[in-house]
């Protein structure tokens, strides 16, 4: 099963990706990791990408897409893969689709996690970190994991926040790209939704991101 995952920051996309990875024994490929891998191994594409990153420029699609294709052709992808974090805009979706077609790689499933922008932002800004254990989930905006006052709901320890989670401008900027349904990430998702409408080989699945992690996983597994 070859699949593409869409969902805003705060929707639990990464969590669902790693659950599926364990369940179906397929690699969960995050686009950022592909860059880091190519750069650390000093591949030709990695060297080219680094020259853009060092200048603070975006890496062009002409470099990114071949890198992704290389990754999808790796041995561990022969039983399927789950790509997360690419494409980020409609243009990239069109180019990725062309590249997959040319390489004869099928795309079987496209998943979109639905979540209102305001809720997604609250979920990020509501995260609290337990000083005793990073794995104690606390979020002031998610009822089942709401802290006990200002203490960890699991162990009663003190709580802190991560600076990134409180950077509202950065969150708004990322969400601005994601929720742009004309040219941004949602436009990329809808590009595949339109293809799936006329193609019985490709499934487009939407999930209710407001539900709990387990409920979202159950909905996804039942629709696959
Ligand atoms: Fe705790």
mmCIF file with all atom_site columns, C-alpha atoms and ligand atoms in Angstrom:
data_model
loop_
_atom_site.group_PDB
_atom_site.id
_atom_site.type_symbol
_atom_site.label_atom_id
_atom_site.label_alt_id
_atom_site.label_comp_id
_atom_site.label_asym_id
_atom_site.label_entity_id
_atom_site.label_seq_id
_atom_site.pdbx_PDB_ins_code
_atom_site.Cartn_x
_atom_site.Cartn_y
_atom_site.Cartn_z
_atom_site.occupancy
_atom_site.B_iso_or_equiv
_atom_site.pdbx_formal_charge
_atom_site.auth_seq_id
_atom_site.auth_comp_id
_atom_site.auth_asym_id
_atom_site.auth_atom_id
_atom_site.pdbx_PDB_model_num
ATOM   1   C  CA  . UNK A 1 1   ? 0.000   0.000  0.000   1.00 0.00 ? 1   UNK A CA  1
ATOM   2   C  CA  . UNK A 1 2   ? 1.567   3.258  -1.181  1.00 0.00 ? 2   UNK A CA  1
ATOM   3   C  CA  . UNK A 1 3   ? 0.087   6.250  0.590   1.00 0.00 ? 3   UNK A CA  1
ATOM   4   C  CA  . UNK A 1 4   ? 0.245   9.995  1.011   1.00 0.00 ? 4   UNK A CA  1
ATOM   5   C  CA  . UNK A 1 5   ? -0.744  11.757 4.223   1.00 0.00 ? 5   UNK A CA  1
ATOM   6   C  CA  . UNK A 1 6   ? -2.236  15.236 4.568   1.00 0.00 ? 6   UNK A CA  1
ATOM   7   C  CA  . UNK A 1 7   ? -3.134  17.014 7.806   1.00 0.00 ? 7   UNK A CA  1
ATOM   8   C  CA  . UNK A 1 8   ? -2.352  20.352 9.450   1.00 0.00 ? 8   UNK A CA  1
ATOM   9   C  CA  . UNK A 1 9   ? 0.176   20.744 12.261  1.00 0.00 ? 9   UNK A CA  1
ATOM   10  C  CA  . UNK A 1 10  ? -1.732  19.807 15.384  1.00 0.00 ? 10  UNK A CA  1
ATOM   11  C  CA  . UNK A 1 11  ? -3.896  17.148 13.688  1.00 0.00 ? 11  UNK A CA  1
ATOM   12  C  CA  . UNK A 1 12  ? -1.898  14.168 14.950  1.00 0.00 ? 12  UNK A CA  1
ATOM   13  C  CA  . UNK A 1 13  ? -0.700  13.263 11.455  1.00 0.00 ? 13  UNK A CA  1
ATOM   14  C  CA  . UNK A 1 14  ? 2.760   12.218 12.656  1.00 0.00 ? 14  UNK A CA  1
ATOM   15  C  CA  . UNK A 1 15  ? 1.254   10.061 15.414  1.00 0.00 ? 15  UNK A CA  1
ATOM   16  C  CA  . UNK A 1 16  ? -1.052  8.257  12.972  1.00 0.00 ? 16  UNK A CA  1
ATOM   17  C  CA  . UNK A 1 17  ? 1.841   7.781  10.561  1.00 0.00 ? 17  UNK A CA  1
ATOM   18  C  CA  . UNK A 1 18  ? 3.963   6.047  13.161  1.00 0.00 ? 18  UNK A CA  1
ATOM   19  C  CA  . UNK A 1 19  ? 1.033   3.839  14.258  1.00 0.00 ? 19  UNK A CA  1
ATOM   20  C  CA  . UNK A 1 20  ? 0.475   2.710  10.650  1.00 0.00 ? 20  UNK A CA  1
ATOM   21  C  CA  . UNK A 1 21  ? 4.186   2.113  10.199  1.00 0.00 ? 21  UNK A CA  1
ATOM   22  C  CA  . UNK A 1 22  ? 4.087   -0.352 13.103  1.00 0.00 ? 22  UNK A CA  1
ATOM   23  C  CA  . UNK A 1 23  ? 0.843   -1.958 12.032  1.00 0.00 ? 23  UNK A CA  1
ATOM   24  C  CA  . UNK A 1 24  ? 1.619   -2.518 8.343   1.00 0.00 ? 24  UNK A CA  1
ATOM   25  C  CA  . UNK A 1 25  ? 5.437   -2.711 8.596   1.00 0.00 ? 25  UNK A CA  1
ATOM   26  C  CA  . UNK A 1 26  ? 5.937   -0.030 5.975   1.00 0.00 ? 26  UNK A CA  1
ATOM   27  C  CA  . UNK A 1 27  ? 8.304   2.931  6.269   1.00 0.00 ? 27  UNK A CA  1
ATOM   28  C  CA  . UNK A 1 28  ? 6.899   6.254  7.440   1.00 0.00 ? 28  UNK A CA  1
ATOM   29  C  CA  . UNK A 1 29  ? 8.820   8.691  5.272   1.00 0.00 ? 29  UNK A CA  1
ATOM   30  C  CA  . UNK A 1 30  ? 9.013   12.291 6.400   1.00 0.00 ? 30  UNK A CA  1
ATOM   31  C  CA  . UNK A 1 31  ? 10.203  14.666 3.706   1.00 0.00 ? 31  UNK A CA  1
ATOM   32  C  CA  . UNK A 1 32  ? 12.541  16.499 6.116   1.00 0.00 ? 32  UNK A CA  1
ATOM   33  C  CA  . UNK A 1 33  ? 14.340  13.241 6.890   1.00 0.00 ? 33  UNK A CA  1
ATOM   34  C  CA  . UNK A 1 34  ? 15.000  12.660 3.165   1.00 0.00 ? 34  UNK A CA  1
ATOM   35  C  CA  . UNK A 1 35  ? 16.874  15.972 2.984   1.00 0.00 ? 35  UNK A CA  1
ATOM   36  C  CA  . UNK A 1 36  ? 18.894  15.226 6.104   1.00 0.00 ? 36  UNK A CA  1
ATOM   37  C  CA  . UNK A 1 37  ? 19.727  11.741 4.840   1.00 0.00 ? 37  UNK A CA  1
ATOM   38  C  CA  . UNK A 1 38  ? 20.915  12.906 1.405   1.00 0.00 ? 38  UNK A CA  1
ATOM   39  C  CA  . UNK A 1 39  ? 22.970  15.707 2.913   1.00 0.00 ? 39  UNK A CA  1
ATOM   40  C  CA  . UNK A 1 40  ? 24.628  13.486 5.529   1.00 0.00 ? 40  UNK A CA  1
ATOM   41  C  CA  . UNK A 1 41  ? 25.457  10.851 2.869   1.00 0.00 ? 41  UNK A CA  1
ATOM   42  C  CA  . UNK A 1 42  ? 26.736  13.622 0.590   1.00 0.00 ? 42  UNK A CA  1
ATOM   43  C  CA  . UNK A 1 43  ? 24.784  12.383 -2.467  1.00 0.00 ? 43  UNK A CA  1
ATOM   44  C  CA  . UNK A 1 44  ? 24.748  14.517 -5.624  1.00 0.00 ? 44  UNK A CA  1
ATOM   45  C  CA  . UNK A 1 45  ? 21.207  15.641 -4.892  1.00 0.00 ? 45  UNK A CA  1
ATOM   46  C  CA  . UNK A 1 46  ? 22.140  16.221 -1.252  1.00 0.00 ? 46  UNK A CA  1
ATOM   47  C  CA  . UNK A 1 47  ? 25.032  18.485 -2.260  1.00 0.00 ? 47  UNK A CA  1
ATOM   48  C  CA  . UNK A 1 48  ? 22.739  20.485 -4.535  1.00 0.00 ? 48  UNK A CA  1
ATOM   49  C  CA  . UNK A 1 49  ? 20.067  20.750 -1.830  1.00 0.00 ? 49  UNK A CA  1
ATOM   50  C  CA  . UNK A 1 50  ? 22.612  21.888 0.735   1.00 0.00 ? 50  UNK A CA  1
ATOM   51  C  CA  . UNK A 1 51  ? 23.751  24.771 -1.479  1.00 0.00 ? 51  UNK A CA  1
ATOM   52  C  CA  . UNK A 1 52  ? 20.180  26.153 -1.390  1.00 0.00 ? 52  UNK A CA  1
ATOM   53  C  CA  . UNK A 1 53  ? 19.640  25.482 2.306   1.00 0.00 ? 53  UNK A CA  1
ATOM   54  C  CA  . UNK A 1 54  ? 22.955  27.175 3.201   1.00 0.00 ? 54  UNK A CA  1
ATOM   55  C  CA  . UNK A 1 55  ? 21.792  30.303 1.386   1.00 0.00 ? 55  UNK A CA  1
ATOM   56  C  CA  . UNK A 1 56  ? 18.482  30.159 3.246   1.00 0.00 ? 56  UNK A CA  1
ATOM   57  C  CA  . UNK A 1 57  ? 16.605  29.380 0.009   1.00 0.00 ? 57  UNK A CA  1
ATOM   58  C  CA  . UNK A 1 58  ? 13.933  26.747 -0.565  1.00 0.00 ? 58  UNK A CA  1
ATOM   59  C  CA  . UNK A 1 59  ? 15.173  23.628 -2.308  1.00 0.00 ? 59  UNK A CA  1
ATOM   60  C  CA  . UNK A 1 60  ? 13.621  23.554 -5.809  1.00 0.00 ? 60  UNK A CA  1
ATOM   61  C  CA  . UNK A 1 61  ? 11.198  20.765 -6.741  1.00 0.00 ? 61  UNK A CA  1
ATOM   62  C  CA  . UNK A 1 62  ? 13.636  19.601 -9.453  1.00 0.00 ? 62  UNK A CA  1
ATOM   63  C  CA  . UNK A 1 63  ? 15.906  18.416 -6.630  1.00 0.00 ? 63  UNK A CA  1
ATOM   64  C  CA  . UNK A 1 64  ? 13.318  17.441 -4.026  1.00 0.00 ? 64  UNK A CA  1
ATOM   65  C  CA  . UNK A 1 65  ? 11.196  15.215 -6.248  1.00 0.00 ? 65  UNK A CA  1
ATOM   66  C  CA  . UNK A 1 66  ? 14.060  13.022 -7.549  1.00 0.00 ? 66  UNK A CA  1
ATOM   67  C  CA  . UNK A 1 67  ? 15.196  12.627 -3.918  1.00 0.00 ? 67  UNK A CA  1
ATOM   68  C  CA  . UNK A 1 68  ? 11.742  11.448 -2.902  1.00 0.00 ? 68  UNK A CA  1
ATOM   69  C  CA  . UNK A 1 69  ? 11.546  9.096  -5.882  1.00 0.00 ? 69  UNK A CA  1
ATOM   70  C  CA  . UNK A 1 70  ? 14.934  7.610  -4.939  1.00 0.00 ? 70  UNK A CA  1
ATOM   71  C  CA  . UNK A 1 71  ? 13.637  6.990  -1.440  1.00 0.00 ? 71  UNK A CA  1
ATOM   72  C  CA  . UNK A 1 72  ? 10.419  5.364  -2.697  1.00 0.00 ? 72  UNK A CA  1
ATOM   73  C  CA  . UNK A 1 73  ? 12.453  3.004  -4.892  1.00 0.00 ? 73  UNK A CA  1
ATOM   74  C  CA  . UNK A 1 74  ? 14.472  1.754  -1.883  1.00 0.00 ? 74  UNK A CA  1
ATOM   75  C  CA  . UNK A 1 75  ? 14.266  -1.902 -0.848  1.00 0.00 ? 75  UNK A CA  1
ATOM   76  C  CA  . UNK A 1 76  ? 12.267  -1.245 2.316   1.00 0.00 ? 76  UNK A CA  1
ATOM   77  C  CA  . UNK A 1 77  ? 9.518   0.404  0.212   1.00 0.00 ? 77  UNK A CA  1
ATOM   78  C  CA  . UNK A 1 78  ? 8.709   -2.651 -1.893  1.00 0.00 ? 78  UNK A CA  1
ATOM   79  C  CA  . UNK A 1 79  ? 5.694   -3.585 0.252   1.00 0.00 ? 79  UNK A CA  1
ATOM   80  C  CA  . UNK A 1 80  ? 4.468   -0.016 0.542   1.00 0.00 ? 80  UNK A CA  1
ATOM   81  C  CA  . UNK A 1 81  ? 5.274   3.386  1.964   1.00 0.00 ? 81  UNK A CA  1
ATOM   82  C  CA  . UNK A 1 82  ? 3.669   6.298  3.675   1.00 0.00 ? 82  UNK A CA  1
ATOM   83  C  CA  . UNK A 1 83  ? 4.876   9.734  2.594   1.00 0.00 ? 83  UNK A CA  1
ATOM   84  C  CA  . UNK A 1 84  ? 4.288   12.623 4.997   1.00 0.00 ? 84  UNK A CA  1
ATOM   85  C  CA  . UNK A 1 85  ? 5.143   16.309 4.563   1.00 0.00 ? 85  UNK A CA  1
ATOM   86  C  CA  . UNK A 1 86  ? 5.225   16.444 0.769   1.00 0.00 ? 86  UNK A CA  1
ATOM   87  C  CA  . UNK A 1 87  ? 3.675   17.837 -1.412  1.00 0.00 ? 87  UNK A CA  1
ATOM   88  C  CA  . UNK A 1 88  ? 3.102   21.143 0.370   1.00 0.00 ? 88  UNK A CA  1
ATOM   89  C  CA  . UNK A 1 89  ? 1.461   22.916 -2.555  1.00 0.00 ? 89  UNK A CA  1
ATOM   90  C  CA  . UNK A 1 90  ? -0.538  22.160 -5.685  1.00 0.00 ? 90  UNK A CA  1
ATOM   91  C  CA  . UNK A 1 91  ? 2.377   22.621 -8.037  1.00 0.00 ? 91  UNK A CA  1
ATOM   92  C  CA  . UNK A 1 92  ? 4.382   20.008 -6.172  1.00 0.00 ? 92  UNK A CA  1
ATOM   93  C  CA  . UNK A 1 93  ? 1.381   17.665 -6.230  1.00 0.00 ? 93  UNK A CA  1
ATOM   94  C  CA  . UNK A 1 94  ? 1.182   17.889 -10.015 1.00 0.00 ? 94  UNK A CA  1
ATOM   95  C  CA  . UNK A 1 95  ? 4.927   17.285 -10.404 1.00 0.00 ? 95  UNK A CA  1
ATOM   96  C  CA  . UNK A 1 96  ? 4.990   14.422 -7.895  1.00 0.00 ? 96  UNK A CA  1
ATOM   97  C  CA  . UNK A 1 97  ? 2.079   12.735 -9.640  1.00 0.00 ? 97  UNK A CA  1
ATOM   98  C  CA  . UNK A 1 98  ? 3.862   13.022 -13.006 1.00 0.00 ? 98  UNK A CA  1
ATOM   99  C  CA  . UNK A 1 99  ? 7.076   11.645 -11.533 1.00 0.00 ? 99  UNK A CA  1
ATOM   100 C  CA  . UNK A 1 100 ? 5.268   8.676  -9.934  1.00 0.00 ? 100 UNK A CA  1
ATOM   101 C  CA  . UNK A 1 101 ? 3.501   7.917  -13.216 1.00 0.00 ? 101 UNK A CA  1
ATOM   102 C  CA  . UNK A 1 102 ? 6.764   8.081  -15.151 1.00 0.00 ? 102 UNK A CA  1
ATOM   103 C  CA  . UNK A 1 103 ? 8.476   5.784  -12.648 1.00 0.00 ? 103 UNK A CA  1
ATOM   104 C  CA  . UNK A 1 104 ? 5.557   3.341  -12.755 1.00 0.00 ? 104 UNK A CA  1
ATOM   105 C  CA  . UNK A 1 105 ? 4.950   3.718  -9.008  1.00 0.00 ? 105 UNK A CA  1
ATOM   106 C  CA  . UNK A 1 106 ? 1.291   3.532  -8.001  1.00 0.00 ? 106 UNK A CA  1
ATOM   107 C  CA  . UNK A 1 107 ? -0.341  5.748  -5.418  1.00 0.00 ? 107 UNK A CA  1
ATOM   108 C  CA  . UNK A 1 108 ? -3.042  3.670  -3.726  1.00 0.00 ? 108 UNK A CA  1
ATOM   109 C  CA  . UNK A 1 109 ? -4.294  5.774  -0.850  1.00 0.00 ? 109 UNK A CA  1
ATOM   110 C  CA  . UNK A 1 110 ? -4.416  9.476  -0.039  1.00 0.00 ? 110 UNK A CA  1
ATOM   111 C  CA  . UNK A 1 111 ? -5.433  10.348 3.527   1.00 0.00 ? 111 UNK A CA  1
ATOM   112 C  CA  . UNK A 1 112 ? -6.636  13.753 4.664   1.00 0.00 ? 112 UNK A CA  1
ATOM   113 C  CA  . UNK A 1 113 ? -7.087  14.447 8.377   1.00 0.00 ? 113 UNK A CA  1
ATOM   114 C  CA  . UNK A 1 114 ? -9.802  17.093 8.757   1.00 0.00 ? 114 UNK A CA  1
ATOM   115 C  CA  . UNK A 1 115 ? -9.418  19.640 11.528  1.00 0.00 ? 115 UNK A CA  1
ATOM   116 C  CA  . UNK A 1 116 ? -10.580 23.258 11.826  1.00 0.00 ? 116 UNK A CA  1
ATOM   117 C  CA  . UNK A 1 117 ? -7.755  25.757 11.790  1.00 0.00 ? 117 UNK A CA  1
ATOM   118 C  CA  . UNK A 1 118 ? -8.676  27.233 15.166  1.00 0.00 ? 118 UNK A CA  1
ATOM   119 C  CA  . UNK A 1 119 ? -8.761  23.803 16.824  1.00 0.00 ? 119 UNK A CA  1
ATOM   120 C  CA  . UNK A 1 120 ? -5.443  22.824 15.243  1.00 0.00 ? 120 UNK A CA  1
ATOM   121 C  CA  . UNK A 1 121 ? -3.835  25.979 16.609  1.00 0.00 ? 121 UNK A CA  1
ATOM   122 C  CA  . UNK A 1 122 ? -5.270  25.419 20.089  1.00 0.00 ? 122 UNK A CA  1
ATOM   123 C  CA  . UNK A 1 123 ? -4.024  21.863 20.107  1.00 0.00 ? 123 UNK A CA  1
ATOM   124 C  CA  . UNK A 1 124 ? -0.474  23.021 19.424  1.00 0.00 ? 124 UNK A CA  1
ATOM   125 C  CA  . UNK A 1 125 ? -0.581  25.905 21.884  1.00 0.00 ? 125 UNK A CA  1
ATOM   126 C  CA  . UNK A 1 126 ? -2.292  23.760 24.528  1.00 0.00 ? 126 UNK A CA  1
ATOM   127 C  CA  . UNK A 1 127 ? 0.485   21.152 24.742  1.00 0.00 ? 127 UNK A CA  1
ATOM   128 C  CA  . UNK A 1 128 ? 2.120   20.900 28.155  1.00 0.00 ? 128 UNK A CA  1
ATOM   129 C  CA  . UNK A 1 129 ? 5.302   18.985 28.953  1.00 0.00 ? 129 UNK A CA  1
ATOM   130 C  CA  . UNK A 1 130 ? 5.645   17.051 32.191  1.00 0.00 ? 130 UNK A CA  1
ATOM   131 C  CA  . UNK A 1 131 ? 8.973   17.765 33.886  1.00 0.00 ? 131 UNK A CA  1
ATOM   132 C  CA  . UNK A 1 132 ? 9.185   14.097 34.951  1.00 0.00 ? 132 UNK A CA  1
ATOM   133 C  CA  . UNK A 1 133 ? 8.350   12.322 31.683  1.00 0.00 ? 133 UNK A CA  1
ATOM   134 C  CA  . UNK A 1 134 ? 7.946   13.565 28.086  1.00 0.00 ? 134 UNK A CA  1
ATOM   135 C  CA  . UNK A 1 135 ? 5.529   10.706 27.436  1.00 0.00 ? 135 UNK A CA  1
ATOM   136 C  CA  . UNK A 1 136 ? 2.904   11.936 29.904  1.00 0.00 ? 136 UNK A CA  1
ATOM   137 C  CA  . UNK A 1 137 ? 0.397   13.550 27.537  1.00 0.00 ? 137 UNK A CA  1
ATOM   138 C  CA  . UNK A 1 138 ? -1.136  16.809 28.788  1.00 0.00 ? 138 UNK A CA  1
ATOM   139 C  CA  . UNK A 1 139 ? -3.064  19.346 26.725  1.00 0.00 ? 139 UNK A CA  1
ATOM   140 C  CA  . UNK A 1 140 ? -5.255  22.081 28.144  1.00 0.00 ? 140 UNK A CA  1
ATOM   141 C  CA  . UNK A 1 141 ? -7.467  22.012 25.006  1.00 0.00 ? 141 UNK A CA  1
ATOM   142 C  CA  . UNK A 1 142 ? -7.999  18.232 24.756  1.00 0.00 ? 142 UNK A CA  1
ATOM   143 C  CA  . UNK A 1 143 ? -10.488 17.018 27.362  1.00 0.00 ? 143 UNK A CA  1
ATOM   144 C  CA  . UNK A 1 144 ? -9.290  13.419 27.839  1.00 0.00 ? 144 UNK A CA  1
ATOM   145 C  CA  . UNK A 1 145 ? -5.730  14.609 28.520  1.00 0.00 ? 145 UNK A CA  1
ATOM   146 C  CA  . UNK A 1 146 ? -6.425  17.865 30.326  1.00 0.00 ? 146 UNK A CA  1
ATOM   147 C  CA  . UNK A 1 147 ? -3.892  18.522 33.118  1.00 0.00 ? 147 UNK A CA  1
ATOM   148 C  CA  . UNK A 1 148 ? -4.978  18.347 36.735  1.00 0.00 ? 148 UNK A CA  1
ATOM   149 C  CA  . UNK A 1 149 ? -4.941  22.104 37.360  1.00 0.00 ? 149 UNK A CA  1
ATOM   150 C  CA  . UNK A 1 150 ? -1.336  23.104 36.678  1.00 0.00 ? 150 UNK A CA  1
ATOM   151 C  CA  . UNK A 1 151 ? -0.013  19.598 37.368  1.00 0.00 ? 151 UNK A CA  1
ATOM   152 C  CA  . UNK A 1 152 ? 0.615   16.550 35.142  1.00 0.00 ? 152 UNK A CA  1
ATOM   153 C  CA  . UNK A 1 153 ? -2.540  14.420 34.942  1.00 0.00 ? 153 UNK A CA  1
ATOM   154 C  CA  . UNK A 1 154 ? -0.426  11.227 35.081  1.00 0.00 ? 154 UNK A CA  1
ATOM   155 C  CA  . UNK A 1 155 ? 2.091   11.855 37.848  1.00 0.00 ? 155 UNK A CA  1
ATOM   156 C  CA  . UNK A 1 156 ? 1.234   15.241 39.353  1.00 0.00 ? 156 UNK A CA  1
ATOM   157 C  CA  . UNK A 1 157 ? 4.574   16.682 38.233  1.00 0.00 ? 157 UNK A CA  1
ATOM   158 C  CA  . UNK A 1 158 ? 5.114   20.267 37.140  1.00 0.00 ? 158 UNK A CA  1
ATOM   159 C  CA  . UNK A 1 159 ? 4.308   21.318 33.573  1.00 0.00 ? 159 UNK A CA  1
ATOM   160 C  CA  . UNK A 1 160 ? 6.168   23.461 31.043  1.00 0.00 ? 160 UNK A CA  1
ATOM   161 C  CA  . UNK A 1 161 ? 5.658   24.453 27.389  1.00 0.00 ? 161 UNK A CA  1
ATOM   162 C  CA  . UNK A 1 162 ? 7.908   24.128 24.363  1.00 0.00 ? 162 UNK A CA  1
ATOM   163 C  CA  . UNK A 1 163 ? 8.864   27.506 22.879  1.00 0.00 ? 163 UNK A CA  1
ATOM   164 C  CA  . UNK A 1 164 ? 7.942   26.391 19.316  1.00 0.00 ? 164 UNK A CA  1
ATOM   165 C  CA  . UNK A 1 165 ? 4.430   25.509 20.468  1.00 0.00 ? 165 UNK A CA  1
ATOM   166 C  CA  . UNK A 1 166 ? 3.865   29.052 21.757  1.00 0.00 ? 166 UNK A CA  1
ATOM   167 C  CA  . UNK A 1 167 ? 5.176   30.828 18.640  1.00 0.00 ? 167 UNK A CA  1
ATOM   168 C  CA  . UNK A 1 168 ? 1.813   31.943 17.308  1.00 0.00 ? 168 UNK A CA  1
ATOM   169 C  CA  . UNK A 1 169 ? 3.252   33.757 14.262  1.00 0.00 ? 169 UNK A CA  1
ATOM   170 C  CA  . UNK A 1 170 ? 5.099   30.634 13.134  1.00 0.00 ? 170 UNK A CA  1
ATOM   171 C  CA  . UNK A 1 171 ? 1.988   28.482 13.649  1.00 0.00 ? 171 UNK A CA  1
ATOM   172 C  CA  . UNK A 1 172 ? -0.138  30.967 11.671  1.00 0.00 ? 172 UNK A CA  1
ATOM   173 C  CA  . UNK A 1 173 ? 2.398   30.985 8.861   1.00 0.00 ? 173 UNK A CA  1
ATOM   174 C  CA  . UNK A 1 174 ? 2.494   27.178 8.607   1.00 0.00 ? 174 UNK A CA  1
ATOM   175 C  CA  . UNK A 1 175 ? -1.281  26.928 8.814   1.00 0.00 ? 175 UNK A CA  1
ATOM   176 C  CA  . UNK A 1 176 ? -1.603  29.684 6.194   1.00 0.00 ? 176 UNK A CA  1
ATOM   177 C  CA  . UNK A 1 177 ? 0.202   27.438 3.723   1.00 0.00 ? 177 UNK A CA  1
ATOM   178 C  CA  . UNK A 1 178 ? -1.665  24.294 4.799   1.00 0.00 ? 178 UNK A CA  1
ATOM   179 C  CA  . UNK A 1 179 ? -5.215  25.701 4.697   1.00 0.00 ? 179 UNK A CA  1
ATOM   180 C  CA  . UNK A 1 180 ? -4.726  27.496 1.355   1.00 0.00 ? 180 UNK A CA  1
ATOM   181 C  CA  . UNK A 1 181 ? -7.118  25.547 -0.855  1.00 0.00 ? 181 UNK A CA  1
ATOM   182 C  CA  . UNK A 1 182 ? -6.246  27.512 -4.036  1.00 0.00 ? 182 UNK A CA  1
ATOM   183 C  CA  . UNK A 1 183 ? -2.510  26.870 -4.326  1.00 0.00 ? 183 UNK A CA  1
ATOM   184 C  CA  . UNK A 1 184 ? -1.354  25.517 -0.936  1.00 0.00 ? 184 UNK A CA  1
ATOM   185 C  CA  . UNK A 1 185 ? -1.382  22.129 0.763   1.00 0.00 ? 185 UNK A CA  1
ATOM   186 C  CA  . UNK A 1 186 ? -5.152  21.649 0.748   1.00 0.00 ? 186 UNK A CA  1
ATOM   187 C  CA  . UNK A 1 187 ? -5.069  22.407 -2.983  1.00 0.00 ? 187 UNK A CA  1
ATOM   188 C  CA  . UNK A 1 188 ? -2.507  19.598 -3.301  1.00 0.00 ? 188 UNK A CA  1
ATOM   189 C  CA  . UNK A 1 189 ? -4.806  17.235 -1.379  1.00 0.00 ? 189 UNK A CA  1
ATOM   190 C  CA  . UNK A 1 190 ? -7.797  18.223 -3.533  1.00 0.00 ? 190 UNK A CA  1
ATOM   191 C  CA  . UNK A 1 191 ? -5.740  17.640 -6.669  1.00 0.00 ? 191 UNK A CA  1
ATOM   192 C  CA  . UNK A 1 192 ? -5.440  13.977 -5.639  1.00 0.00 ? 192 UNK A CA  1
ATOM   193 C  CA  . UNK A 1 193 ? -9.074  13.856 -4.496  1.00 0.00 ? 193 UNK A CA  1
ATOM   194 C  CA  . UNK A 1 194 ? -10.121 14.842 -8.034  1.00 0.00 ? 194 UNK A CA  1
ATOM   195 C  CA  . UNK A 1 195 ? -7.906  12.162 -9.545  1.00 0.00 ? 195 UNK A CA  1
ATOM   196 C  CA  . UNK A 1 196 ? -9.301  9.529  -7.152  1.00 0.00 ? 196 UNK A CA  1
ATOM   197 C  CA  . UNK A 1 197 ? -12.855 10.404 -8.189  1.00 0.00 ? 197 UNK A CA  1
ATOM   198 C  CA  . UNK A 1 198 ? -12.160 9.070  -11.674 1.00 0.00 ? 198 UNK A CA  1
ATOM   199 C  CA  . UNK A 1 199 ? -9.718  6.335  -10.759 1.00 0.00 ? 199 UNK A CA  1
ATOM   200 C  CA  . UNK A 1 200 ? -10.876 3.163  -9.022  1.00 0.00 ? 200 UNK A CA  1
ATOM   201 C  CA  . UNK A 1 201 ? -7.237  2.254  -8.239  1.00 0.00 ? 201 UNK A CA  1
ATOM   202 C  CA  . UNK A 1 202 ? -6.808  5.231  -5.910  1.00 0.00 ? 202 UNK A CA  1
ATOM   203 C  CA  . UNK A 1 203 ? -8.687  5.773  -2.651  1.00 0.00 ? 203 UNK A CA  1
ATOM   204 C  CA  . UNK A 1 204 ? -9.159  9.182  -1.036  1.00 0.00 ? 204 UNK A CA  1
ATOM   205 C  CA  . UNK A 1 205 ? -9.917  8.891  2.672   1.00 0.00 ? 205 UNK A CA  1
ATOM   206 C  CA  . UNK A 1 206 ? -10.943 11.691 5.030   1.00 0.00 ? 206 UNK A CA  1
ATOM   207 C  CA  . UNK A 1 207 ? -10.711 11.316 8.815   1.00 0.00 ? 207 UNK A CA  1
ATOM   208 C  CA  . UNK A 1 208 ? -12.245 13.328 11.635  1.00 0.00 ? 208 UNK A CA  1
ATOM   209 C  CA  . UNK A 1 209 ? -9.206  14.825 13.364  1.00 0.00 ? 209 UNK A CA  1
ATOM   210 C  CA  . UNK A 1 210 ? -11.248 15.943 16.394  1.00 0.00 ? 210 UNK A CA  1
ATOM   211 C  CA  . UNK A 1 211 ? -11.576 12.343 17.594  1.00 0.00 ? 211 UNK A CA  1
ATOM   212 C  CA  . UNK A 1 212 ? -9.087  10.670 19.929  1.00 0.00 ? 212 UNK A CA  1
ATOM   213 C  CA  . UNK A 1 213 ? -5.874  9.139  18.597  1.00 0.00 ? 213 UNK A CA  1
ATOM   214 C  CA  . UNK A 1 214 ? -7.342  5.641  18.881  1.00 0.00 ? 214 UNK A CA  1
ATOM   215 C  CA  . UNK A 1 215 ? -10.616 6.633  17.193  1.00 0.00 ? 215 UNK A CA  1
ATOM   216 C  CA  . UNK A 1 216 ? -8.743  8.245  14.299  1.00 0.00 ? 216 UNK A CA  1
ATOM   217 C  CA  . UNK A 1 217 ? -6.605  5.105  13.880  1.00 0.00 ? 217 UNK A CA  1
ATOM   218 C  CA  . UNK A 1 218 ? -9.734  2.891  13.983  1.00 0.00 ? 218 UNK A CA  1
ATOM   219 C  CA  . UNK A 1 219 ? -11.488 5.053  11.376  1.00 0.00 ? 219 UNK A CA  1
ATOM   220 C  CA  . UNK A 1 220 ? -8.425  4.935  9.153   1.00 0.00 ? 220 UNK A CA  1
ATOM   221 C  CA  . UNK A 1 221 ? -7.956  1.159  9.413   1.00 0.00 ? 221 UNK A CA  1
ATOM   222 C  CA  . UNK A 1 222 ? -11.658 0.587  8.687   1.00 0.00 ? 222 UNK A CA  1
ATOM   223 C  CA  . UNK A 1 223 ? -11.486 2.739  5.549   1.00 0.00 ? 223 UNK A CA  1
ATOM   224 C  CA  . UNK A 1 224 ? -8.240  1.354  4.118   1.00 0.00 ? 224 UNK A CA  1
HETATM 225 FE FE1 . LIG B 2 .   ? 3.932   13.422 34.526  1.00 0.00 ? 1   LIG B FE1 1
#
